[in-house]
Coordinates of C-alpha atoms in Angstrom, one line a residue:
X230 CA 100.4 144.4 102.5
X231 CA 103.9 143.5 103.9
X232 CA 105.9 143.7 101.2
X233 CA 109.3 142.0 101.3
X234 CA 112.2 140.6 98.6
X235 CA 113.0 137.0 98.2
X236 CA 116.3 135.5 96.3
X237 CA 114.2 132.8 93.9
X238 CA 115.1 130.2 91.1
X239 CA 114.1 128.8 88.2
X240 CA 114.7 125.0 86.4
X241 CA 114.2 124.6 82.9
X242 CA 113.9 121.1 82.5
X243 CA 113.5 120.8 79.1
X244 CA 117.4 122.1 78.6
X245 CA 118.5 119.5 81.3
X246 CA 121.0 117.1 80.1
X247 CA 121.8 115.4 83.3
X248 CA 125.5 116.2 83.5
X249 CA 125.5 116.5 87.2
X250 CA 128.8 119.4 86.7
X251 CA 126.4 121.8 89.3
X252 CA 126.4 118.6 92.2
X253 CA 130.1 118.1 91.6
X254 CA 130.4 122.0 91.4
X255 CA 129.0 121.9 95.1
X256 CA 130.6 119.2 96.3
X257 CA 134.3 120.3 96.2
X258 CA 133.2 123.8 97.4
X259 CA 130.6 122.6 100.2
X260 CA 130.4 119.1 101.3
X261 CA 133.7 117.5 100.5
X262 CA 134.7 117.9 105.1
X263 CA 134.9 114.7 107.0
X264 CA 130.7 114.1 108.3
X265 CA 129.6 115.4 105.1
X266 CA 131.0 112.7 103.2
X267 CA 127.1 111.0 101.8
X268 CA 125.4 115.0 101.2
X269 CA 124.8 116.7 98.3
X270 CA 123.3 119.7 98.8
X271 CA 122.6 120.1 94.7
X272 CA 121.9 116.8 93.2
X273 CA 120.0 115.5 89.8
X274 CA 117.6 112.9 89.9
X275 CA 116.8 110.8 87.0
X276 CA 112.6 110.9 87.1
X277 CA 110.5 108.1 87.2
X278 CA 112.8 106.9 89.9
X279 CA 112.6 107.0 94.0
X280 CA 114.9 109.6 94.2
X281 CA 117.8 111.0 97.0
X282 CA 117.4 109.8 99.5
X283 CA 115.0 106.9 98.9
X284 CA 111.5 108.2 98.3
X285 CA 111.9 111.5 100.4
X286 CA 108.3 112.2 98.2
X287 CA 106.5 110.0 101.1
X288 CA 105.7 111.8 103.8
X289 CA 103.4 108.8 105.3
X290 CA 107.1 107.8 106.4
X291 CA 109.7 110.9 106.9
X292 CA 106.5 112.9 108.1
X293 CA 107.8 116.5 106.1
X294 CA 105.8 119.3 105.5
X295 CA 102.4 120.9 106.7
X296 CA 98.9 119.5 106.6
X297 CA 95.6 121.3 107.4
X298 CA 93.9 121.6 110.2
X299 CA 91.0 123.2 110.1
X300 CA 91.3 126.4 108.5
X301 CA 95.1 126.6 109.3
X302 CA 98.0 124.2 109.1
X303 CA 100.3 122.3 111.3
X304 CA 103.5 120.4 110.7
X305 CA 103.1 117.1 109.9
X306 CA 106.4 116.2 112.3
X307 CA 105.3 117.0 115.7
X308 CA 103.8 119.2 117.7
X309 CA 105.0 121.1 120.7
X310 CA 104.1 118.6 123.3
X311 CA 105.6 115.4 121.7
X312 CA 108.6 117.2 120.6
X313 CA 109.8 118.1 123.9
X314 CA 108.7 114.5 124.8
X315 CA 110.8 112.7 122.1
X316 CA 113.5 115.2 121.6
X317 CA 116.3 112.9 121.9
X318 CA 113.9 110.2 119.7
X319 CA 113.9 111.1 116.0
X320 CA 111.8 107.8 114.3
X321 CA 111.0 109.6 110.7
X322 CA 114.7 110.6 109.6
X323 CA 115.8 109.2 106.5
X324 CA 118.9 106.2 107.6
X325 CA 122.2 105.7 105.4
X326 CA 120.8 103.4 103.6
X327 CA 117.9 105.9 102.2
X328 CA 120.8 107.6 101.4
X329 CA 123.7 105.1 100.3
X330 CA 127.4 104.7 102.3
X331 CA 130.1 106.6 101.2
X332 CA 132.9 104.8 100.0
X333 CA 136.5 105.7 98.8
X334 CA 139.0 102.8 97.8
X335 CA 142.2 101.2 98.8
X336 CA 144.0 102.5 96.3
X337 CA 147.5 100.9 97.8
X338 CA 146.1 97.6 97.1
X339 CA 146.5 99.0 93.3
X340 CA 149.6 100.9 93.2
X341 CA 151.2 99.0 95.6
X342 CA 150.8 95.5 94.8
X343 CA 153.5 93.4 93.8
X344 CA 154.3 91.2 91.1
X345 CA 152.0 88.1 90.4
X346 CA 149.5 86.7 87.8
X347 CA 146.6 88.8 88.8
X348 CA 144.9 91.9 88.2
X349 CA 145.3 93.9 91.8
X350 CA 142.2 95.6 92.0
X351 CA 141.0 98.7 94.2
X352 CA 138.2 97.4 96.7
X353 CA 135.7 99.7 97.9
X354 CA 136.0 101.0 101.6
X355 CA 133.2 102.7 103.3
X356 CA 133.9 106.3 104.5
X357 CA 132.1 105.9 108.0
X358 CA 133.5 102.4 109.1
X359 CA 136.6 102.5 107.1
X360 CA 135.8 98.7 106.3
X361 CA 135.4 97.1 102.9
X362 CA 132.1 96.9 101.8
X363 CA 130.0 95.8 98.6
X364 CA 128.3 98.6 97.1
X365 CA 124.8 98.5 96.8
X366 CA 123.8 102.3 95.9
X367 CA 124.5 105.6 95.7
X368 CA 123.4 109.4 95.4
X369 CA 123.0 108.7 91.1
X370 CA 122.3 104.7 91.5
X371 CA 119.5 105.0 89.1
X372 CA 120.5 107.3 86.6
X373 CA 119.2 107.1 83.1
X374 CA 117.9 104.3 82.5
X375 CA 119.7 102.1 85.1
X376 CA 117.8 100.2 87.6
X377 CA 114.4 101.3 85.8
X378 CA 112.4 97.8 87.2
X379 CA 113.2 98.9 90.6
X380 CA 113.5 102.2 91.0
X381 CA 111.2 103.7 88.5
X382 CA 108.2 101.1 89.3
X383 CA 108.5 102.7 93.0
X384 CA 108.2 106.1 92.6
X385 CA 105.7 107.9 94.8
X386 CA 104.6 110.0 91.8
X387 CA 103.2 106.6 89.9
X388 CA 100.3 105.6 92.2
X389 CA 97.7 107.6 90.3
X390 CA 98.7 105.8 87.1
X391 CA 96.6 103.4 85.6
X392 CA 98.2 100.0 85.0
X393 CA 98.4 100.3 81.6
X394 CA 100.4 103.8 81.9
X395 CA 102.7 102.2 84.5
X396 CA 103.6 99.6 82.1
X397 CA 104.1 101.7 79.0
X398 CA 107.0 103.2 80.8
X399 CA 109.2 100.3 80.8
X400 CA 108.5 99.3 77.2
X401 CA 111.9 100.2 75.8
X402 CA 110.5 101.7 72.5
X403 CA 108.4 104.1 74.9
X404 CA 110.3 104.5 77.6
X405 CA 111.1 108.1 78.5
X406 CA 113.2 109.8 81.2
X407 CA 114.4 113.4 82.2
X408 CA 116.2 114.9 85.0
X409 CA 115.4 116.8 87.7
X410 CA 117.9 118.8 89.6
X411 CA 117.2 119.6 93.0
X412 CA 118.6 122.2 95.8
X413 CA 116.9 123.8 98.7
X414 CA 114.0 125.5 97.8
X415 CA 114.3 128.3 100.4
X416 CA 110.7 128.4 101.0
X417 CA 108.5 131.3 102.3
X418 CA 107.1 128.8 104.9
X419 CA 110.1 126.4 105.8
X420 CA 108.9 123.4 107.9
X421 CA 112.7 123.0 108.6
X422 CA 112.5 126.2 110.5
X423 CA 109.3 126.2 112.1
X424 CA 110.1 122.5 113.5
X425 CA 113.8 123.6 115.1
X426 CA 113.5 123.4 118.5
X427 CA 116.7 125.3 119.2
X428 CA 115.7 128.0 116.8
X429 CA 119.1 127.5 114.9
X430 CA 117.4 127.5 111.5
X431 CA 116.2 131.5 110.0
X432 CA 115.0 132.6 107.2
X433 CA 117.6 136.0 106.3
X434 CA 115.3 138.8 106.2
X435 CA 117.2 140.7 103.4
X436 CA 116.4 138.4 100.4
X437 CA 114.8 135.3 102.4
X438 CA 117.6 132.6 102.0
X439 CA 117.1 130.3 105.0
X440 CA 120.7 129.1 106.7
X441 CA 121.2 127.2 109.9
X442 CA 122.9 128.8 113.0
X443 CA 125.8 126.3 113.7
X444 CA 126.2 127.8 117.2
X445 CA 122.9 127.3 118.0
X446 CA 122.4 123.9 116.6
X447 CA 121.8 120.7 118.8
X448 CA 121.7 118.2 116.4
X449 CA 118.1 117.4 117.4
X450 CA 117.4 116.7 113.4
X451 CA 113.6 117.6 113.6
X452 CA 114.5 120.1 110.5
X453 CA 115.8 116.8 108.6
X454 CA 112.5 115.0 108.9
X455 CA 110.4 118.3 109.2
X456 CA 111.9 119.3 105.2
X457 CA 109.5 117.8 103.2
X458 CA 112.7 118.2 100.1
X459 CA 115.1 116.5 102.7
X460 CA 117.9 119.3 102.2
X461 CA 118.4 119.4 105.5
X462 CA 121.7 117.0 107.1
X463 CA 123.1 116.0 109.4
X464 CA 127.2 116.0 110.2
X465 CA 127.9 113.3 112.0
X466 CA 131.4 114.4 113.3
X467 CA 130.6 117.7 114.1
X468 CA 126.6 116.5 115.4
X469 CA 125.1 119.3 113.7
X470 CA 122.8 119.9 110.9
X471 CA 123.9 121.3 107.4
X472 CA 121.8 122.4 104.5
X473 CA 122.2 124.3 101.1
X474 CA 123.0 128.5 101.8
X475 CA 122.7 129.4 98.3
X476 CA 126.4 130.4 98.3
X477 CA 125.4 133.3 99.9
X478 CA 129.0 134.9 99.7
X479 CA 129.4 134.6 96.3
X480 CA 125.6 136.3 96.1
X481 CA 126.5 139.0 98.2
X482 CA 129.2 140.1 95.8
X483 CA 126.8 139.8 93.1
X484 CA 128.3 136.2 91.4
X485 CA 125.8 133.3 91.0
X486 CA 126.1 130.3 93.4
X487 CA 128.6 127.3 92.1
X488 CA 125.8 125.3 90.8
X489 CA 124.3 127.8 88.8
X490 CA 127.1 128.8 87.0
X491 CA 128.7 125.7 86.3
X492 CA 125.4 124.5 84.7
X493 CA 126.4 123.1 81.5
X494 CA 123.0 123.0 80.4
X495 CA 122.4 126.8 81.2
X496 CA 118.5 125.5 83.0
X497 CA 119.1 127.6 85.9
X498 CA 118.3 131.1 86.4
X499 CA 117.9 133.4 89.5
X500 CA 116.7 136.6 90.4
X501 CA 114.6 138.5 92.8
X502 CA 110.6 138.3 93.4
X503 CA 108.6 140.7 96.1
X504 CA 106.1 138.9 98.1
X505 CA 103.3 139.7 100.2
X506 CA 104.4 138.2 103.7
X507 CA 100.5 138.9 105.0
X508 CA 99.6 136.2 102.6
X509 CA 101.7 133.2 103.7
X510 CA 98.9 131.5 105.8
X511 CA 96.5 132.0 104.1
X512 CA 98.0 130.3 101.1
X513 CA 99.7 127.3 102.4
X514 CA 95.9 126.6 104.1
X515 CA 94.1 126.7 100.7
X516 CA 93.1 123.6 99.0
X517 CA 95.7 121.9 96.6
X518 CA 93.5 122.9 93.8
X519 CA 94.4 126.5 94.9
X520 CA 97.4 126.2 95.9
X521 CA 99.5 127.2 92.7
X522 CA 97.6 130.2 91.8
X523 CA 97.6 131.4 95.1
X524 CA 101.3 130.9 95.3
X525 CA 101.6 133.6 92.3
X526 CA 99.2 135.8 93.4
X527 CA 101.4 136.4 96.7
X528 CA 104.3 137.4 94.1
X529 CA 103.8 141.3 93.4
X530 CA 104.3 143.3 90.6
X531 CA 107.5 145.2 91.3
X532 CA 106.8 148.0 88.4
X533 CA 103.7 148.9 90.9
X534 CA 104.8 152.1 92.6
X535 CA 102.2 151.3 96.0
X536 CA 104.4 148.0 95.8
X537 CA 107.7 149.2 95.1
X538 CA 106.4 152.2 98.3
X539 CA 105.7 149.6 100.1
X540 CA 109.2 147.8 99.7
X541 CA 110.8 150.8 100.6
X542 CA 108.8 151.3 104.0
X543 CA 109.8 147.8 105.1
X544 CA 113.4 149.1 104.6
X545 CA 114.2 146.8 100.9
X546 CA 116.6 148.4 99.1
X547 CA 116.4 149.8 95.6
X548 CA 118.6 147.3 94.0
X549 CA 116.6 144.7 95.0
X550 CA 113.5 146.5 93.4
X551 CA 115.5 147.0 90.3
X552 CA 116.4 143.1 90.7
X553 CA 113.1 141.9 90.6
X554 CA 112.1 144.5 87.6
X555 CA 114.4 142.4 85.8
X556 CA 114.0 139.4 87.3
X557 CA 113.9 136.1 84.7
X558 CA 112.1 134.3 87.7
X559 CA 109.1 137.1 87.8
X560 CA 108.7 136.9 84.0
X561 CA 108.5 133.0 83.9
X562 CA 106.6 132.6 87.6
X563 CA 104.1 135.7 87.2
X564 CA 104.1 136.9 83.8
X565 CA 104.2 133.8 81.5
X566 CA 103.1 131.6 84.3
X567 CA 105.4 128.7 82.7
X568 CA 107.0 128.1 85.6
X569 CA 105.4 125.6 88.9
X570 CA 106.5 124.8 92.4
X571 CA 107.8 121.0 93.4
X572 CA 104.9 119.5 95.3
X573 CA 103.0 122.8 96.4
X574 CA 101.0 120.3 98.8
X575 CA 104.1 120.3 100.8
X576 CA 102.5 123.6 101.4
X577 CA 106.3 125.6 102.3
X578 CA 105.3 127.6 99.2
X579 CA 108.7 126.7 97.8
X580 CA 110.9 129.7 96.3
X581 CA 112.6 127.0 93.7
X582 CA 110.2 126.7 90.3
X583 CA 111.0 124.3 87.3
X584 CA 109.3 124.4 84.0
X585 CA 108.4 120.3 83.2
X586 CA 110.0 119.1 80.5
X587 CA 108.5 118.5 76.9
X588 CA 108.7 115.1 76.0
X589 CA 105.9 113.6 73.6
X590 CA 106.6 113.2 69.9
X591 CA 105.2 116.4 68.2
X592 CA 104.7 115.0 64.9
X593 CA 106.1 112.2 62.3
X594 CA 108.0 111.8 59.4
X595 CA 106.8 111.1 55.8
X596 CA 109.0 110.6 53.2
X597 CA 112.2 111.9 55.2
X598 CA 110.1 115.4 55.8
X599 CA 108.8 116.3 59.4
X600 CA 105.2 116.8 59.8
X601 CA 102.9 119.2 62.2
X602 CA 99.7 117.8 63.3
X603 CA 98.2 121.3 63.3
X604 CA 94.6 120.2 63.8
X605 CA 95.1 118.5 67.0
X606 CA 98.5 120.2 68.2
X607 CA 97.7 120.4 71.7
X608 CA 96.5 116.8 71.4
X609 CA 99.6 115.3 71.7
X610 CA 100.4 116.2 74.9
X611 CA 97.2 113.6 75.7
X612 CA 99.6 111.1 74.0
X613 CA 102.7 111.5 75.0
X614 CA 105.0 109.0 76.4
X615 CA 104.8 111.1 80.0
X616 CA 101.2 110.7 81.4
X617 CA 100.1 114.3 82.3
X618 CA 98.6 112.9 85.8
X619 CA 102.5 112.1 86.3
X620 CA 103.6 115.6 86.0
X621 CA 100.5 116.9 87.3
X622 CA 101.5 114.8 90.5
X623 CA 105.0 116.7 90.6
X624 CA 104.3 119.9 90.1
X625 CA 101.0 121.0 90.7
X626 CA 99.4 118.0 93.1
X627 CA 97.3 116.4 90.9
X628 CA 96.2 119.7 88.6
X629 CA 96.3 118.4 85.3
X630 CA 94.8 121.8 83.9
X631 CA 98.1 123.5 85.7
X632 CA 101.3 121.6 84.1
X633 CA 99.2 121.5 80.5
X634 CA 99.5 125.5 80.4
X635 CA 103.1 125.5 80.4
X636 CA 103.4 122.6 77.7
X637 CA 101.3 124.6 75.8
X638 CA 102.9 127.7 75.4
X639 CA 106.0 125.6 75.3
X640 CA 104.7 123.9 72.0
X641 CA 103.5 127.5 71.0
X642 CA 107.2 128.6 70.9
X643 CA 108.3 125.8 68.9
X644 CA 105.4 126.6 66.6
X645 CA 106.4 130.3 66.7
X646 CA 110.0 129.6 65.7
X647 CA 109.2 127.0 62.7
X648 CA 106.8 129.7 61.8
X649 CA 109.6 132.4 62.1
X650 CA 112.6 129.8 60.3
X651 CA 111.2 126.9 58.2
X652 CA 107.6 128.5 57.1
X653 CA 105.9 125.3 57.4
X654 CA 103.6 126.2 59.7
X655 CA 100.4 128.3 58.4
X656 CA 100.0 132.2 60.3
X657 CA 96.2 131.2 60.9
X658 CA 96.8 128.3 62.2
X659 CA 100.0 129.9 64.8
X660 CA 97.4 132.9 65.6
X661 CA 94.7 129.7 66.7
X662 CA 97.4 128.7 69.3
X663 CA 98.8 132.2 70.6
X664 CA 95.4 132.7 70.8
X665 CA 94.2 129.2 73.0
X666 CA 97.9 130.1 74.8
X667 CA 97.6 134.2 75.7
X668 CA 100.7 134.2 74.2
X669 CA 101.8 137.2 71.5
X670 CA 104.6 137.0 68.7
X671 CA 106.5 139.4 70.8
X672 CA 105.9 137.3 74.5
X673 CA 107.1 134.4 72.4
X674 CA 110.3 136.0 70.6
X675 CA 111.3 136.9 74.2
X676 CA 110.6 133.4 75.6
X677 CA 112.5 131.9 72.9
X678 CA 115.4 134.6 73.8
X679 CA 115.2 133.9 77.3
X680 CA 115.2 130.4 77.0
X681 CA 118.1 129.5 74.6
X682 CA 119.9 132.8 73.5
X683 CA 120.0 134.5 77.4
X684 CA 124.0 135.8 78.4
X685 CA 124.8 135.3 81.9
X686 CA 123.3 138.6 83.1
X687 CA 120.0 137.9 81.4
X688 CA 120.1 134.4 83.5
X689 CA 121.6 136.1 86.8
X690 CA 120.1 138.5 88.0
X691 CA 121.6 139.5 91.6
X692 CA 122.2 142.9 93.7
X693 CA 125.1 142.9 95.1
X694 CA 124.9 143.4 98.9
X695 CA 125.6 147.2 100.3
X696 CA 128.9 147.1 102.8
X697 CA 128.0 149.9 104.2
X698 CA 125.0 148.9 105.4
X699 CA 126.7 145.6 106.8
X700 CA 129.4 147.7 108.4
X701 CA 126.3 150.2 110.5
X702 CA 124.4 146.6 111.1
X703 CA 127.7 145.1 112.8
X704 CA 128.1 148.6 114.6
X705 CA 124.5 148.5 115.9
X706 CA 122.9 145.6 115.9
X707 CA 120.6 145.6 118.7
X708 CA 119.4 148.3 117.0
X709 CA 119.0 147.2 113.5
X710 CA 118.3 143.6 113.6
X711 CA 114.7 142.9 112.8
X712 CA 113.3 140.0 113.6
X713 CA 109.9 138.3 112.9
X714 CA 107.9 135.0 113.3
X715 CA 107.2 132.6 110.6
X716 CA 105.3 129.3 111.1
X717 CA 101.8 128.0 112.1
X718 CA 100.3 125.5 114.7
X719 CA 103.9 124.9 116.1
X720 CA 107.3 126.2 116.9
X721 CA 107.5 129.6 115.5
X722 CA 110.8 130.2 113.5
X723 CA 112.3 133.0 113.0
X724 CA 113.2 135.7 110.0
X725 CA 116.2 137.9 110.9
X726 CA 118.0 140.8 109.0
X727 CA 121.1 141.6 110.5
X728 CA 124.1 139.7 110.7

C-alpha cells in the first residue's frame, strides 16, 4: 500500500446558479496577461451544450485521454515513436475557433466621436489581430438557453438518446438546463503529464496538484490535446503552455483558491483524500463499468491507524491526515458515495467530483397544496425532464445504476427535511427510503448541514503548508526531493516533492 495525500474537490450542482463570479474571479487574478487573452482556467458551461472549447468531450477528434490495451492502457495522443516523429506537428489541438477570438473594442470611436446625427458605436476588435471583427462566439456563447438548436442538439453526451428524448429537450415547456463548472481536475493519472515530452508538466508530491514547469516548457502542446478536460493552454506570446495551479499560494497559506471562495452559489468544497498510489493502474485499466467504484476504493480511510502509519512512512504530514479526517470531499466521495468523477472513461481518475443536479418535478399541485408521490418516489427520476442515460453518460460512462444512487439519497434528504419541517410526509414511508438509500436520519441531518448550512471552514478544509519544512527543502534539495514515475504505455511523467 503506497499511501499518499491528494488536494481534491467537490461540485454540487444542484446549488449552481450559473453566475460565472469564480471564472471572472480567475480571470483578473490568472489569465488577464497579453497570450492568455481567450483562457479560462475556471469556466461554467451551460449543459446540454458543446461546451469550452467546442466539444472537448470528443476524443475521436482532440485524441485526450487513455484507452486500453490489453490489460494496460496507453494514451490515446501518441506514442513514443510518432511523437518524436511529429513533434513539431500537433493535428488534434483544439484552433481559436473551438475556442472563440478574443475581442476588446474601440472604445475612442465612442468617447471620441464628434458631433453628428448618429449613434457612435464601439466596434469589436479582435485581441490577436487587432482588426475589427464580427463576433461569432465566445467562452459563454450558449449560456442558458441561448443557441439551444445548435449547441445543445450537438452535444457529445446526446448520442445515446433516443429520438424522442432528443427532442423533448427543446420543447420549451420541458426544456431543462443546469450548469456545470469546470477547472482542472488534477488527476491521479494526468495524460497531460504522461504525454509532455519535455517533462515540464509534475504532479507536486505533497498534496498532488499538477503545475507546468515554465522553464522547462517547449511549447510542443501534446499536454493540450493529451487532457482529455482541455485545461491545458497554450500562450501564444510567451510559446508556452498554461493550466489551472489551484492557486497553490493562496493554499499553502491555508486560504481557498479564488474560484472557490468567490462562489456565490457556495457548490464548491475542498479538502484532502489519501490514496493508494499502488492502485493507479490497475484502476484506470478496469472496465468502464468498474471504473467508479474502483476509483473510491483507491481513496482510504484516513481514521485507519495501518493507513494513517502508512501516511506517516511515506513522509505525509499530520495535518494533512487531520485534513482528510475532516475532509467534506471524503464524506461525499467515500462515505455517502454522492459524489462522481467527469467522464471516468477518460480513465485520469480525475481528483475533481460533482454531485448531478436534481432536476425532475418531484410531485404536483392540487388545489394550491404540493403533493408527494410516496408510492413511486424514486420513479420520478425515470420521468424526469433529464434522461438518466444523459447523466449516466457524464458522470459515470453510461452507468445508469451509478448517477441514480446519488439522486436517490438526494431525494431522501428532501424527504427527510419535509419529514423533519412540514410533516407531510408519513415516518414509515421516510424509513422505506432511508432504508432503499443506506441512508440514517443522522447521515441525512448532516448531509442537509453540509449541503446548505456549512461555514467556510466546514467547506474548506486546507493545511496550511509547514515553512520550515520549505526552508530545509530549499537548503537540501538534492537530498529531499523525491521524485517518482506516473504514467503507462508512454512517456512517464513525473511526481516531485520538493520545490
Amino acid at each position: 500500500m503506497d499511501v499518499r495525500a491528494q488536494i481534491s474537490m467537490m461540485f454540487h450542482l444542484d446549488k449552481c446558479i450559473g453566475c460565472h463570479t469564480c471564472s471572472v474571479a480567475c480571470k483578473n487574478i490568472w489569465t488577464d496577461r497579453e497570450g492568455t487573452e481567450y483562457m479560462w482556467w475556471n469556466n461554467v458551461e451551460t449543459k446540454p451544450g458543446t461546451g469550452y472549447p467546442t466539444k472537448w468531450e470528443e476524443q475521436d477528434k482532440y485524441k485526450g485521454g487513455w484507452e486500453q490495451k490489453g490489460k494496460s492502457i496507453k494514451l490515446k495522443v501518441a506514442d513514443k515513436a510518432s511523437t518524436f516523429t511529429n513533434i513539431f506537428h500537433q493535428p488534434h489541438m483544439p484552433t481559436v475557433d473551438d475556442y472563440y477570438e478574443p475581442w476588446t473594442y474601440n472604445y475612442g470611436e465612442l468617447f471620441d466621436a464628434k458631433a453628428g446625427d448618429d449613434q457612435p458605436t464601439a466596434r469589436a476588435v479582435s485581441l490577436l489581430t487587432g482588426k475589427h471583427i464580427d463576433i461569432k462566439s465566445g467562452p459563454n456563447w450558449d449560456d442558458d438557453l441561448g443557441g439551444s438548436s445548435i449547441y445543445a442538439k450537438n452535444d457529445p453526451n446526446m448520442e445515446n438518446l433516443s429520438e424522442a428524448q432528443k427532442e423533448a429537450f427543446f420543447e420549451m415547456e420541458r426544456m431543462v438546463i443546469f450548469y456545470l463548472p469546470r477547472i482542472c481536475n488534477h488527476c491521479l493519472n494526468p495524460t497531460c503529464v504522461a504525454s509532455c515530452p519535455s517533462g515540464a508538466l509534475y504532479k507536486r508530491g505533497e498534496d498532488g496538484i499538477v503545475l507546468l514547469d515554465q522553464n522547462a516548457c517547449r511549447g510542443w502542446r501534446f499536454c493540450i490535446s493529451g487532457c482529455p478536460y482541455k485545461k491545458t493552454f497554450y500562450n501564444w506570446k510567451s510559446g508556452k503552455s498554461e493550466k489551472c495551479i489551484l492557486c497553490y499560494p493562496r493554499l499553502e497559506s491555508g486560504q481557498a483558491p479564488a474560484c472557490f471562495h468567490s462562489c456565490v452559489g457556495r457548490i464548491r468544497y475542498l479538502g484532502v483524500l489519501l490514496y493508494d498510489a499502488d492502485k493507479i493502474e490497475a484502476t484506470a485499466s478496469a472496465s468502464e463499468e468498474e471504473l467508479v467504484e474502483l476509483q473510491r476504493e483507491m481513496i482510504l480511510d484516513p481514521h485507519d491507524p495501518e493507513v494513517i502509519a502508512q501516511a506517516e512512512q511515506n513522509g505525509v504530514h499530520f495535518s494533512m491526515i487531520e485534513a482528510a479526517q475532516k475532509s467534506p470531499v471524503y464524506k461525499f466521495v467515500k462515505e455517502w458515495k454522492m459524489a462522481l468523477p467527469l467522464h471516468p472513461e477518460f480513465r485520469t481518475l480525475p481528483m475533481l467530483f460533482y454531485i448531478p443536479p436534481l432536476l425532475p418535478v418531484l410531485g404536483y399541485v392540487d388545489k394550491g397544496l404540493y403533493k408527494v408521490d410516496a408510492e413511486d418516489y424514486f420513479g420520478s427520476l425515470d420521468r424526469a425532464r433529464l434522461p438518466m442515460q444523459y447523466l449516466a453518460s457524464l458522470f459515470a460512462a453510461g452507468n445508469e445504476e451509478q448517477v441514480r444512487m446519488p439522486l436517490e439519497k438526494l431525494l431522501a434528504v428532501r424527504s427527510y427535511r419535509r419529514f423533519k419541517e412540514v410533516g407531510d410526509v408519513d415516518s414509515a414511508e421516510l424509513e422505506a427510503m432511508l432504508k432503499k438509500t443506506g441512508l440514517t436520519e443522522e447521515a441525512c441531518e448532516e448531509i442537509y448541514r453540509l449541503t446548505s448550512l456549512p461555514t467556510i471552514e466546514d467547506r474548506f478544509v486546507i493545511p496550511a503548508s509547514h515553512r520550515e519544512y520549505a526552508t530545509e527543502l530549499a537548503m537540501n534539495d538534492d537530498s529531499n526531493t523525491f521524485r517518482a514515475e506516473i504514467g503507462f504505455g508512454g512517456f512517464k511523467g513525473r511526481i516531485e516533492r520538493g520545490l
